[in-house]
């Protein structure tokens, strides 16, 4: 029992590793096949694609054998208990009987375990890789089922049959031409290669023709629409009219106008304030009012005091103006 469990625990990771290696190899081969198809070397691609098909089938077979090994590992205790008990002895004796005397309905030990053991024994001689742990597992299963069961399993002549999917995967035969063609098409599609050239060119010409016909139909629809609107009369050419602005555009335009009105001028004359204040009107106590700007010198301001000359005597024009104001 310990040897069986140890062998299964070594075999399952080995099968997974082989699957990863074959999958990586298949990807590299597919890339090389796409280059051959692009170069127009179809004959070489058809021969080399058979290796890709065989690799994919081998990966599928190893997946199935891995599942059966996991089942045997999970039920190893049950298998040993049945195999080395009374039921196992009857199963080994039954395998020695002739094929006509066997009851096809009766199971050997357990239906699932019988199918797993049968599949492993059948796949051993046809397995795509030489795996030492698989040989050890076959020997250990033969100790539990008997050599006669092993011989029947290798020829698939036992009452329980090997699954047809596994039998087809382990069958050594060249792939069908339809399968080769399908693989090449899928590889060309996956790598964006125009293959086969004739069908690709025909499909391209068909798409172009459909596009031209579609554009012609659109033009005819426009012409019919214009004829229905105009009839036989000749209408003078009309100038294109501007579309009426929406409410949102009108609101934005009014806000822009208000902002332009409230915005101060960009250019201000030197010495002039951007704020204009209306001067006060003349009154009896201030007949000639003036506005005094902040920061102006006393010489620039005009107040109730008259300008004086450099000698301190008022000028003639200033005196005349003051007499005229007094007469009023």
PDB file of C-alpha atoms in Angstrom:
ATOM      1  CA  UNK A   1       0.000   0.000   0.000  1.00  0.00           C
ATOM      2  CA  UNK A   2       2.833   2.418   0.838  1.00  0.00           C
ATOM      3  CA  UNK A   3       4.598   1.666  -2.439  1.00  0.00           C
ATOM      4  CA  UNK A   4       1.412   2.231  -4.409  1.00  0.00           C
ATOM      5  CA  UNK A   5       0.743   5.603  -2.796  1.00  0.00           C
ATOM      6  CA  UNK A   6       4.372   6.707  -3.234  1.00  0.00           C
ATOM      7  CA  UNK A   7       4.354   5.707  -6.890  1.00  0.00           C
ATOM      8  CA  UNK A   8       1.137   7.609  -7.555  1.00  0.00           C
ATOM      9  CA  UNK A   9       2.446  10.719  -5.796  1.00  0.00           C
ATOM     10  CA  UNK A  10       5.527  10.656  -8.023  1.00  0.00           C
ATOM     11  CA  UNK A  11       3.622   9.880 -11.202  1.00  0.00           C
ATOM     12  CA  UNK A  12       0.993  12.628 -11.033  1.00  0.00           C
ATOM     13  CA  UNK A  13       3.469  15.595 -10.926  1.00  0.00           C
ATOM     14  CA  UNK A  14       5.507  13.910 -13.661  1.00  0.00           C
ATOM     15  CA  UNK A  15       2.464  13.757 -15.933  1.00  0.00           C
ATOM     16  CA  UNK A  16       1.671  17.435 -15.265  1.00  0.00           C
ATOM     17  CA  UNK A  17       5.240  18.427 -16.113  1.00  0.00           C
ATOM     18  CA  UNK A  18       5.107  16.495 -19.391  1.00  0.00           C
ATOM     19  CA  UNK A  19       1.850  18.223 -20.286  1.00  0.00           C
ATOM     20  CA  UNK A  20       3.408  21.659 -19.755  1.00  0.00           C
ATOM     21  CA  UNK A  21       6.428  20.765 -21.892  1.00  0.00           C
ATOM     22  CA  UNK A  22       4.305  19.434 -24.738  1.00  0.00           C
ATOM     23  CA  UNK A  23       2.001  22.457 -24.603  1.00  0.00           C
ATOM     24  CA  UNK A  24       4.948  24.849 -24.836  1.00  0.00           C
ATOM     25  CA  UNK A  25       6.373  22.842 -27.728  1.00  0.00           C
ATOM     26  CA  UNK A  26       3.014  22.993 -29.501  1.00  0.00           C
ATOM     27  CA  UNK A  27       2.934  26.797 -29.197  1.00  0.00           C
ATOM     28  CA  UNK A  28       6.393  27.101 -30.762  1.00  0.00           C
ATOM     29  CA  UNK A  29       5.430  24.773 -33.610  1.00  0.00           C
ATOM     30  CA  UNK A  30       2.248  26.751 -34.289  1.00  0.00           C
ATOM     31  CA  UNK A  31       4.258  29.965 -34.595  1.00  0.00           C
ATOM     32  CA  UNK A  32       6.607  28.301 -37.068  1.00  0.00           C
ATOM     33  CA  UNK A  33       3.658  26.982 -39.069  1.00  0.00           C
ATOM     34  CA  UNK A  34       2.183  30.479 -39.313  1.00  0.00           C
ATOM     35  CA  UNK A  35       5.477  31.692 -40.790  1.00  0.00           C
ATOM     36  CA  UNK A  36       5.385  28.873 -43.355  1.00  0.00           C
ATOM     37  CA  UNK A  37       1.823  29.729 -44.333  1.00  0.00           C
ATOM     38  CA  UNK A  38       2.725  33.378 -44.713  1.00  0.00           C
ATOM     39  CA  UNK A  39       5.634  32.467 -46.980  1.00  0.00           C
ATOM     40  CA  UNK A  40       3.360  30.275 -49.108  1.00  0.00           C
ATOM     41  CA  UNK A  41       5.025  26.942 -48.183  1.00  0.00           C
ATOM     42  CA  UNK A  42       1.779  25.038 -47.833  1.00  0.00           C
ATOM     43  CA  UNK A  43       3.205  21.569 -48.515  1.00  0.00           C
ATOM     44  CA  UNK A  44       5.763  21.862 -45.723  1.00  0.00           C
ATOM     45  CA  UNK A  45       3.123  23.255 -43.375  1.00  0.00           C
ATOM     46  CA  UNK A  46       0.771  20.324 -44.051  1.00  0.00           C
ATOM     47  CA  UNK A  47       3.484  17.848 -43.104  1.00  0.00           C
ATOM     48  CA  UNK A  48       4.661  19.643 -39.980  1.00  0.00           C
ATOM     49  CA  UNK A  49       1.163  20.267 -38.690  1.00  0.00           C
ATOM     50  CA  UNK A  50       0.840  16.532 -38.044  1.00  0.00           C
ATOM     51  CA  UNK A  51       3.383  16.904 -35.229  1.00  0.00           C
ATOM     52  CA  UNK A  52       1.199  19.591 -33.664  1.00  0.00           C
ATOM     53  CA  UNK A  53      -1.846  17.328 -33.882  1.00  0.00           C
ATOM     54  CA  UNK A  54       0.052  14.420 -32.328  1.00  0.00           C
ATOM     55  CA  UNK A  55       1.307  16.638 -29.499  1.00  0.00           C
ATOM     56  CA  UNK A  56      -2.193  17.892 -28.712  1.00  0.00           C
ATOM     57  CA  UNK A  57      -3.530  14.336 -28.653  1.00  0.00           C
ATOM     58  CA  UNK A  58      -0.695  13.262 -26.346  1.00  0.00           C
ATOM     59  CA  UNK A  59      -1.519  16.075 -23.930  1.00  0.00           C
ATOM     60  CA  UNK A  60      -5.156  14.987 -23.891  1.00  0.00           C
ATOM     61  CA  UNK A  61      -4.162  11.350 -23.188  1.00  0.00           C
ATOM     62  CA  UNK A  62      -1.897  12.383 -20.310  1.00  0.00           C
ATOM     63  CA  UNK A  63      -4.725  14.420 -18.808  1.00  0.00           C
ATOM     64  CA  UNK A  64      -6.991  11.359 -18.803  1.00  0.00           C
ATOM     65  CA  UNK A  65      -4.309   9.109 -17.292  1.00  0.00           C
ATOM     66  CA  UNK A  66      -3.628  11.766 -14.654  1.00  0.00           C
ATOM     67  CA  UNK A  67      -7.301  11.744 -13.649  1.00  0.00           C
ATOM     68  CA  UNK A  68      -7.266   7.958 -13.296  1.00  0.00           C
ATOM     69  CA  UNK A  69      -4.102   8.157 -11.179  1.00  0.00           C
ATOM     70  CA  UNK A  70      -5.725  10.717  -8.892  1.00  0.00           C
ATOM     71  CA  UNK A  71      -8.693   8.374  -8.478  1.00  0.00           C
ATOM     72  CA  UNK A  72      -6.382   5.472  -7.585  1.00  0.00           C
ATOM     73  CA  UNK A  73      -4.531   7.659  -5.096  1.00  0.00           C
ATOM     74  CA  UNK A  74      -7.760   8.757  -3.435  1.00  0.00           C
ATOM     75  CA  UNK A  75      -8.991   5.148  -3.132  1.00  0.00           C
ATOM     76  CA  UNK A  76      -5.712   3.378  -2.533  1.00  0.00           C
ATOM     77  CA  UNK A  77      -6.815   2.088   0.867  1.00  0.00           C
ATOM     78  CA  UNK A  78     -10.078   0.751  -0.562  1.00  0.00           C
ATOM     79  CA  UNK A  79      -8.221  -0.902  -3.444  1.00  0.00           C
ATOM     80  CA  UNK A  80      -5.804  -2.733  -1.156  1.00  0.00           C
ATOM     81  CA  UNK A  81      -8.553  -3.812   1.196  1.00  0.00           C
ATOM     82  CA  UNK A  82     -10.550  -5.299  -1.681  1.00  0.00           C
ATOM     83  CA  UNK A  83      -7.598  -6.682  -3.646  1.00  0.00           C
ATOM     84  CA  UNK A  84      -6.024  -8.616  -0.792  1.00  0.00           C
ATOM     85  CA  UNK A  85      -9.348  -9.819   0.555  1.00  0.00           C
ATOM     86  CA  UNK A  86     -11.797 -12.465  -0.561  1.00  0.00           C
ATOM     87  CA  UNK A  87     -13.250 -10.320  -3.345  1.00  0.00           C
ATOM     88  CA  UNK A  88      -9.795  -9.760  -4.804  1.00  0.00           C
ATOM     89  CA  UNK A  89      -9.132 -13.473  -4.881  1.00  0.00           C
ATOM     90  CA  UNK A  90     -12.392 -14.029  -6.754  1.00  0.00           C
ATOM     91  CA  UNK A  91     -11.476 -11.298  -9.217  1.00  0.00           C
ATOM     92  CA  UNK A  92      -8.098 -12.888  -9.945  1.00  0.00           C
ATOM     93  CA  UNK A  93      -9.750 -16.264 -10.412  1.00  0.00           C
ATOM     94  CA  UNK A  94     -12.368 -14.788 -12.686  1.00  0.00           C
ATOM     95  CA  UNK A  95      -9.741 -13.329 -14.967  1.00  0.00           C
ATOM     96  CA  UNK A  96      -8.467 -16.830 -15.694  1.00  0.00           C
ATOM     97  CA  UNK A  97     -11.815 -17.931 -17.066  1.00  0.00           C
ATOM     98  CA  UNK A  98     -12.615 -17.845 -20.715  1.00  0.00           C
ATOM     99  CA  UNK A  99     -14.231 -14.800 -22.298  1.00  0.00           C
ATOM    100  CA  UNK A 100     -17.508 -16.633 -22.973  1.00  0.00           C
ATOM    101  CA  UNK A 101     -17.904 -17.768 -19.393  1.00  0.00           C
ATOM    102  CA  UNK A 102     -17.551 -14.257 -17.887  1.00  0.00           C
ATOM    103  CA  UNK A 103     -20.541 -12.287 -16.768  1.00  0.00           C
ATOM    104  CA  UNK A 104     -20.349  -8.852 -18.338  1.00  0.00           C
ATOM    105  CA  UNK A 105     -22.543  -7.289 -15.684  1.00  0.00           C
ATOM    106  CA  UNK A 106     -20.539  -8.346 -12.633  1.00  0.00           C
ATOM    107  CA  UNK A 107     -17.676  -6.058 -11.620  1.00  0.00           C
ATOM    108  CA  UNK A 108     -14.202  -7.201 -10.679  1.00  0.00           C
ATOM    109  CA  UNK A 109     -13.588  -5.105  -7.545  1.00  0.00           C
ATOM    110  CA  UNK A 110     -15.080  -1.650  -7.951  1.00  0.00           C
ATOM    111  CA  UNK A 111     -16.466  -0.135 -11.130  1.00  0.00           C
ATOM    112  CA  UNK A 112     -14.454   3.092 -10.963  1.00  0.00           C
ATOM    113  CA  UNK A 113     -11.269   1.374  -9.757  1.00  0.00           C
ATOM    114  CA  UNK A 114     -11.574  -1.336 -12.417  1.00  0.00           C
ATOM    115  CA  UNK A 115     -11.853   1.278 -15.171  1.00  0.00           C
ATOM    116  CA  UNK A 116      -8.873   3.253 -13.808  1.00  0.00           C
ATOM    117  CA  UNK A 117      -6.656   0.169 -13.529  1.00  0.00           C
ATOM    118  CA  UNK A 118      -7.729  -1.078 -16.956  1.00  0.00           C
ATOM    119  CA  UNK A 119      -6.984   2.292 -18.574  1.00  0.00           C
ATOM    120  CA  UNK A 120      -3.536   2.551 -16.990  1.00  0.00           C
ATOM    121  CA  UNK A 121      -2.611  -0.959 -18.111  1.00  0.00           C
ATOM    122  CA  UNK A 122      -3.907  -0.343 -21.616  1.00  0.00           C
ATOM    123  CA  UNK A 123      -2.108   3.020 -21.964  1.00  0.00           C
ATOM    124  CA  UNK A 124       1.239   1.736 -20.682  1.00  0.00           C
ATOM    125  CA  UNK A 125       2.409   0.139 -23.954  1.00  0.00           C
ATOM    126  CA  UNK A 126       1.015   2.986 -26.092  1.00  0.00           C
ATOM    127  CA  UNK A 127       1.953   5.953 -23.907  1.00  0.00           C
ATOM    128  CA  UNK A 128       3.595   8.838 -25.851  1.00  0.00           C
ATOM    129  CA  UNK A 129       6.442   9.151 -23.302  1.00  0.00           C
ATOM    130  CA  UNK A 130       8.623   6.706 -21.465  1.00  0.00           C
ATOM    131  CA  UNK A 131       7.661   7.249 -17.821  1.00  0.00           C
ATOM    132  CA  UNK A 132       9.326   4.985 -15.269  1.00  0.00           C
ATOM    133  CA  UNK A 133       6.685   5.594 -12.615  1.00  0.00           C
ATOM    134  CA  UNK A 134       3.974   4.410 -14.998  1.00  0.00           C
ATOM    135  CA  UNK A 135       5.757   1.073 -15.403  1.00  0.00           C
ATOM    136  CA  UNK A 136       5.988   0.737 -11.630  1.00  0.00           C
ATOM    137  CA  UNK A 137       2.275   1.497 -11.271  1.00  0.00           C
ATOM    138  CA  UNK A 138       1.395  -1.135 -13.892  1.00  0.00           C
ATOM    139  CA  UNK A 139       3.367  -3.768 -12.013  1.00  0.00           C
ATOM    140  CA  UNK A 140       1.743  -2.894  -8.684  1.00  0.00           C
ATOM    141  CA  UNK A 141      -1.741  -3.025 -10.206  1.00  0.00           C
ATOM    142  CA  UNK A 142      -0.927  -6.424 -11.747  1.00  0.00           C
ATOM    143  CA  UNK A 143      -0.128  -7.712  -8.256  1.00  0.00           C
ATOM    144  CA  UNK A 144      -3.626  -6.734  -7.130  1.00  0.00           C
ATOM    145  CA  UNK A 145      -5.636  -7.770 -10.210  1.00  0.00           C
ATOM    146  CA  UNK A 146      -3.515 -10.660 -11.464  1.00  0.00           C
ATOM    147  CA  UNK A 147      -1.457 -11.244 -14.584  1.00  0.00           C
ATOM    148  CA  UNK A 148      -4.432 -12.576 -16.504  1.00  0.00           C
ATOM    149  CA  UNK A 149      -6.291  -9.292 -15.998  1.00  0.00           C
ATOM    150  CA  UNK A 150      -3.167  -7.457 -17.169  1.00  0.00           C
ATOM    151  CA  UNK A 151      -3.084  -9.440 -20.405  1.00  0.00           C
ATOM    152  CA  UNK A 152      -6.774  -8.836 -21.013  1.00  0.00           C
ATOM    153  CA  UNK A 153      -6.386  -5.114 -20.296  1.00  0.00           C
ATOM    154  CA  UNK A 154      -3.504  -4.709 -22.735  1.00  0.00           C
ATOM    155  CA  UNK A 155      -5.678  -6.079 -25.538  1.00  0.00           C
ATOM    156  CA  UNK A 156      -8.846  -4.361 -24.275  1.00  0.00           C
ATOM    157  CA  UNK A 157     -10.642  -7.694 -24.032  1.00  0.00           C
ATOM    158  CA  UNK A 158     -11.861  -7.508 -20.461  1.00  0.00           C
ATOM    159  CA  UNK A 159     -15.518  -7.185 -19.578  1.00  0.00           C
ATOM    160  CA  UNK A 160     -14.956  -3.534 -18.736  1.00  0.00           C
ATOM    161  CA  UNK A 161     -13.891  -1.615 -21.813  1.00  0.00           C
ATOM    162  CA  UNK A 162     -11.391   1.182 -22.042  1.00  0.00           C
ATOM    163  CA  UNK A 163     -13.094   4.528 -22.789  1.00  0.00           C
ATOM    164  CA  UNK A 164     -13.359   5.119 -26.517  1.00  0.00           C
ATOM    165  CA  UNK A 165     -11.824   8.578 -26.212  1.00  0.00           C
ATOM    166  CA  UNK A 166      -8.662   7.114 -24.698  1.00  0.00           C
ATOM    167  CA  UNK A 167      -8.545   4.350 -27.306  1.00  0.00           C
ATOM    168  CA  UNK A 168      -8.726   6.888 -30.155  1.00  0.00           C
ATOM    169  CA  UNK A 169      -6.073   9.058 -28.539  1.00  0.00           C
ATOM    170  CA  UNK A 170      -3.645   6.151 -28.207  1.00  0.00           C
ATOM    171  CA  UNK A 171      -4.334   4.846 -31.710  1.00  0.00           C
ATOM    172  CA  UNK A 172      -1.349   5.359 -34.008  1.00  0.00           C
ATOM    173  CA  UNK A 173      -2.587   6.608 -37.363  1.00  0.00           C
ATOM    174  CA  UNK A 174      -2.103   9.676 -39.563  1.00  0.00           C
ATOM    175  CA  UNK A 175      -4.604  12.481 -39.015  1.00  0.00           C
ATOM    176  CA  UNK A 176      -7.463  12.936 -41.434  1.00  0.00           C
ATOM    177  CA  UNK A 177      -7.041  15.555 -44.209  1.00  0.00           C
ATOM    178  CA  UNK A 178     -10.026  17.465 -42.850  1.00  0.00           C
ATOM    179  CA  UNK A 179      -8.339  17.723 -39.449  1.00  0.00           C
ATOM    180  CA  UNK A 180      -5.108  18.947 -41.054  1.00  0.00           C
ATOM    181  CA  UNK A 181      -7.015  21.585 -43.005  1.00  0.00           C
ATOM    182  CA  UNK A 182      -8.895  22.694 -39.894  1.00  0.00           C
ATOM    183  CA  UNK A 183      -5.666  23.023 -37.898  1.00  0.00           C
ATOM    184  CA  UNK A 184      -4.025  25.131 -40.595  1.00  0.00           C
ATOM    185  CA  UNK A 185      -7.026  27.422 -40.816  1.00  0.00           C
ATOM    186  CA  UNK A 186      -7.123  27.904 -37.049  1.00  0.00           C
ATOM    187  CA  UNK A 187      -3.388  28.635 -36.909  1.00  0.00           C
ATOM    188  CA  UNK A 188      -3.654  31.161 -39.747  1.00  0.00           C
ATOM    189  CA  UNK A 189      -6.600  32.844 -38.054  1.00  0.00           C
ATOM    190  CA  UNK A 190      -4.863  32.958 -34.666  1.00  0.00           C
ATOM    191  CA  UNK A 191      -1.728  34.622 -36.073  1.00  0.00           C
ATOM    192  CA  UNK A 192      -3.479  36.865 -38.604  1.00  0.00           C
ATOM    193  CA  UNK A 193      -2.169  35.155 -41.750  1.00  0.00           C
ATOM    194  CA  UNK A 194      -4.113  35.466 -45.008  1.00  0.00           C
ATOM    195  CA  UNK A 195      -4.534  31.769 -45.804  1.00  0.00           C
ATOM    196  CA  UNK A 196      -5.616  30.239 -48.077  1.00  0.00           C
ATOM    197  CA  UNK A 197      -4.709  32.996 -50.515  1.00  0.00           C
ATOM    198  CA  UNK A 198      -7.469  32.282 -53.028  1.00  0.00           C
ATOM    199  CA  UNK A 199     -10.287  32.310 -50.491  1.00  0.00           C
ATOM    200  CA  UNK A 200      -8.821  35.343 -48.747  1.00  0.00           C
ATOM    201  CA  UNK A 201      -8.643  37.312 -52.015  1.00  0.00           C
ATOM    202  CA  UNK A 202     -12.149  36.220 -52.988  1.00  0.00           C
ATOM    203  CA  UNK A 203     -13.533  37.239 -49.592  1.00  0.00           C
ATOM    204  CA  UNK A 204     -11.756  40.581 -49.807  1.00  0.00           C
ATOM    205  CA  UNK A 205     -13.147  41.268 -53.278  1.00  0.00           C
ATOM    206  CA  UNK A 206     -16.615  40.285 -52.078  1.00  0.00           C
ATOM    207  CA  UNK A 207     -16.437  42.713 -49.151  1.00  0.00           C
ATOM    208  CA  UNK A 208     -15.260  45.512 -51.443  1.00  0.00           C
ATOM    209  CA  UNK A 209     -18.110  44.823 -53.875  1.00  0.00           C
ATOM    210  CA  UNK A 210     -20.630  44.854 -51.060  1.00  0.00           C
ATOM    211  CA  UNK A 211     -19.246  48.159 -49.835  1.00  0.00           C
ATOM    212  CA  UNK A 212     -19.533  49.705 -53.316  1.00  0.00           C
ATOM    213  CA  UNK A 213     -23.107  48.482 -53.737  1.00  0.00           C
ATOM    214  CA  UNK A 214     -24.025  49.823 -50.336  1.00  0.00           C
ATOM    215  CA  UNK A 215     -22.611  53.259 -51.156  1.00  0.00           C
ATOM    216  CA  UNK A 216     -24.491  53.279 -54.483  1.00  0.00           C
ATOM    217  CA  UNK A 217     -27.736  52.444 -52.703  1.00  0.00           C
ATOM    218  CA  UNK A 218     -27.187  55.343 -50.309  1.00  0.00           C
ATOM    219  CA  UNK A 219     -26.590  57.732 -53.211  1.00  0.00           C
ATOM    220  CA  UNK A 220     -29.755  56.517 -54.962  1.00  0.00           C
ATOM    221  CA  UNK A 221     -31.766  57.091 -51.797  1.00  0.00           C
ATOM    222  CA  UNK A 222     -30.460  60.662 -51.579  1.00  0.00           C
ATOM    223  CA  UNK A 223     -31.322  61.304 -55.237  1.00  0.00           C
ATOM    224  CA  UNK A 224     -34.841  59.935 -54.809  1.00  0.00           C
ATOM    225  CA  UNK A 225     -35.336  62.097 -51.761  1.00  0.00           C
ATOM    226  CA  UNK A 226     -34.231  65.214 -53.640  1.00  0.00           C
ATOM    227  CA  UNK A 227     -36.493  64.371 -56.602  1.00  0.00           C
ATOM    228  CA  UNK A 228     -39.498  63.897 -54.328  1.00  0.00           C
ATOM    229  CA  UNK A 229     -38.913  67.261 -52.735  1.00  0.00           C
ATOM    230  CA  UNK A 230     -38.258  69.183 -55.928  1.00  0.00           C
ATOM    231  CA  UNK A 231     -40.369  67.382 -58.514  1.00  0.00           C
ATOM    232  CA  UNK A 232     -39.949  68.680 -62.075  1.00  0.00           C
ATOM    233  CA  UNK A 233     -39.690  72.346 -61.092  1.00  0.00           C
ATOM    234  CA  UNK A 234     -36.357  74.098 -60.923  1.00  0.00           C
ATOM    235  CA  UNK A 235     -35.898  75.885 -57.643  1.00  0.00           C
ATOM    236  CA  UNK A 236     -33.473  78.773 -57.280  1.00  0.00           C
ATOM    237  CA  UNK A 237     -30.406  78.025 -55.267  1.00  0.00           C
ATOM    238  CA  UNK A 238     -30.918  78.825 -51.637  1.00  0.00           C
ATOM    239  CA  UNK A 239     -28.273  80.185 -49.397  1.00  0.00           C
ATOM    240  CA  UNK A 240     -27.610  78.132 -46.346  1.00  0.00           C
ATOM    241  CA  UNK A 241     -29.265  79.610 -43.307  1.00  0.00           C
ATOM    242  CA  UNK A 242     -27.676  79.643 -39.948  1.00  0.00           C
ATOM    243  CA  UNK A 243     -29.234  77.407 -37.405  1.00  0.00           C
ATOM    244  CA  UNK A 244     -31.146  79.130 -34.658  1.00  0.00           C
ATOM    245  CA  UNK A 245     -29.121  79.281 -31.467  1.00  0.00           C
ATOM    246  CA  UNK A 246     -30.378  77.307 -28.550  1.00  0.00           C
ATOM    247  CA  UNK A 247     -31.515  78.785 -25.228  1.00  0.00           C
ATOM    248  CA  UNK A 248     -28.243  77.763 -23.596  1.00  0.00           C
ATOM    249  CA  UNK A 249     -26.178  79.529 -26.264  1.00  0.00           C
ATOM    250  CA  UNK A 250     -28.291  82.697 -25.960  1.00  0.00           C
ATOM    251  CA  UNK A 251     -27.878  82.682 -22.188  1.00  0.00           C
ATOM    252  CA  UNK A 252     -24.107  82.275 -22.518  1.00  0.00           C
ATOM    253  CA  UNK A 253     -23.959  85.145 -25.032  1.00  0.00           C
ATOM    254  CA  UNK A 254     -25.916  87.485 -22.712  1.00  0.00           C
ATOM    255  CA  UNK A 255     -23.672  86.627 -19.772  1.00  0.00           C
ATOM    256  CA  UNK A 256     -20.609  87.305 -21.927  1.00  0.00           C
ATOM    257  CA  UNK A 257     -22.014  90.736 -22.861  1.00  0.00           C
ATOM    258  CA  UNK A 258     -22.650  91.608 -19.216  1.00  0.00           C
ATOM    259  CA  UNK A 259     -19.150  90.584 -18.296  1.00  0.00           C
ATOM    260  CA  UNK A 260     -17.645  92.660 -21.107  1.00  0.00           C
ATOM    261  CA  UNK A 261     -19.589  95.704 -19.872  1.00  0.00           C
ATOM    262  CA  UNK A 262     -18.445  95.268 -16.290  1.00  0.00           C
ATOM    263  CA  UNK A 263     -14.827  94.586 -17.224  1.00  0.00           C
ATOM    264  CA  UNK A 264     -12.564  97.661 -16.845  1.00  0.00           C
ATOM    265  CA  UNK A 265     -10.710  98.906 -19.928  1.00  0.00           C
ATOM    266  CA  UNK A 266      -7.453  97.188 -20.657  1.00  0.00           C
ATOM    267  CA  UNK A 267      -5.571 100.381 -21.574  1.00  0.00           C
ATOM    268  CA  UNK A 268      -5.566 103.329 -19.123  1.00  0.00           C
ATOM    269  CA  UNK A 269      -3.984 106.606 -19.977  1.00  0.00           C
ATOM    270  CA  UNK A 270      -1.111 107.549 -17.723  1.00  0.00           C
ATOM    271  CA  UNK A 271      -2.105 109.874 -14.873  1.00  0.00           C
ATOM    272  CA  UNK A 272      -5.803 109.036 -15.267  1.00  0.00           C
ATOM    273  CA  UNK A 273      -7.791 106.943 -12.854  1.00  0.00           C
ATOM    274  CA  UNK A 274      -9.966 104.147 -14.248  1.00  0.00           C
ATOM    275  CA  UNK A 275     -12.839 105.418 -12.046  1.00  0.00           C
ATOM    276  CA  UNK A 276     -14.596 108.553 -13.272  1.00  0.00           C
ATOM    277  CA  UNK A 277     -16.493 110.739 -10.783  1.00  0.00           C
ATOM    278  CA  UNK A 278     -18.884 113.493 -11.872  1.00  0.00           C
ATOM    279  CA  UNK A 279     -17.710 116.907 -10.568  1.00  0.00           C
ATOM    280  CA  UNK A 280     -20.023 118.708  -8.076  1.00  0.00           C
ATOM    281  CA  UNK A 281     -22.188 121.509  -9.322  1.00  0.00           C
ATOM    282  CA  UNK A 282     -21.367 125.184  -8.524  1.00  0.00           C
ATOM    283  CA  UNK A 283     -22.975 126.658  -5.398  1.00  0.00           C
ATOM    284  CA  UNK A 284     -23.098 130.083  -3.858  1.00  0.00           C
ATOM    285  CA  UNK A 285     -20.433 129.231  -1.300  1.00  0.00           C
ATOM    286  CA  UNK A 286     -18.325 127.370  -3.890  1.00  0.00           C
ATOM    287  CA  UNK A 287     -18.827 128.865  -7.318  1.00  0.00           C
ATOM    288  CA  UNK A 288     -15.930 126.946  -8.892  1.00  0.00           C
ATOM    289  CA  UNK A 289     -15.796 123.477  -7.354  1.00  0.00           C
ATOM    290  CA  UNK A 290     -12.889 121.132  -8.164  1.00  0.00           C
ATOM    291  CA  UNK A 291     -12.258 117.498  -7.314  1.00  0.00           C
ATOM    292  CA  UNK A 292      -9.029 116.770  -5.566  1.00  0.00           C
ATOM    293  CA  UNK A 293      -7.527 113.445  -6.599  1.00  0.00           C
ATOM    294  CA  UNK A 294      -5.529 111.435  -4.064  1.00  0.00           C
ATOM    295  CA  UNK A 295      -1.800 111.609  -4.584  1.00  0.00           C
ATOM    296  CA  UNK A 296      -1.857 114.827  -6.639  1.00  0.00           C
ATOM    297  CA  UNK A 297       0.493 117.680  -5.831  1.00  0.00           C
ATOM    298  CA  UNK A 298      -0.825 121.028  -4.578  1.00  0.00           C
ATOM    299  CA  UNK A 299       0.239 122.643  -7.858  1.00  0.00           C
ATOM    300  CA  UNK A 300      -2.094 120.393  -9.884  1.00  0.00           C
ATOM    301  CA  UNK A 301      -5.150 121.076  -7.734  1.00  0.00           C
ATOM    302  CA  UNK A 302      -7.322 124.136  -8.296  1.00  0.00           C
ATOM    303  CA  UNK A 303      -9.035 125.405  -5.120  1.00  0.00           C
ATOM    304  CA  UNK A 304     -10.470 128.645  -3.830  1.00  0.00           C
ATOM    305  CA  UNK A 305      -6.974 130.051  -3.480  1.00  0.00           C
ATOM    306  CA  UNK A 306      -5.679 131.812  -6.571  1.00  0.00           C
ATOM    307  CA  UNK A 307      -2.444 130.923  -8.194  1.00  0.00           C
ATOM    308  CA  UNK A 308       0.411 133.199  -7.457  1.00  0.00           C
ATOM    309  CA  UNK A 309       3.439 133.948  -9.436  1.00  0.00           C
ATOM    310  CA  UNK A 310       6.899 133.190  -8.316  1.00  0.00           C
ATOM    311  CA  UNK A 311       7.057 136.567  -6.566  1.00  0.00           C
ATOM    312  CA  UNK A 312       3.820 135.870  -4.560  1.00  0.00           C
ATOM    313  CA  UNK A 313       1.637 138.420  -6.486  1.00  0.00           C
ATOM    314  CA  UNK A 314      -1.586 137.082  -8.116  1.00  0.00           C
ATOM    315  CA  UNK A 315      -1.644 137.037 -11.864  1.00  0.00           C
ATOM    316  CA  UNK A 316      -3.825 139.450 -13.868  1.00  0.00           C
ATOM    317  CA  UNK A 317      -6.004 136.724 -15.317  1.00  0.00           C
ATOM    318  CA  UNK A 318      -6.667 135.337 -11.907  1.00  0.00           C
ATOM    319  CA  UNK A 319      -7.660 138.718 -10.504  1.00  0.00           C
ATOM    320  CA  UNK A 320      -9.976 139.342 -13.445  1.00  0.00           C
ATOM    321  CA  UNK A 321     -11.690 136.007 -12.935  1.00  0.00           C
ATOM    322  CA  UNK A 322     -12.176 136.688  -9.247  1.00  0.00           C
ATOM    323  CA  UNK A 323     -13.761 140.099  -9.880  1.00  0.00           C
ATOM    324  CA  UNK A 324     -16.129 138.529 -12.348  1.00  0.00           C
ATOM    325  CA  UNK A 325     -17.216 135.977  -9.775  1.00  0.00           C
ATOM    326  CA  UNK A 326     -17.802 138.707  -7.179  1.00  0.00           C
ATOM    327  CA  UNK A 327     -20.034 140.636  -9.574  1.00  0.00           C
ATOM    328  CA  UNK A 328     -22.244 137.630  -9.963  1.00  0.00           C
TER     329      UNK A 328
END
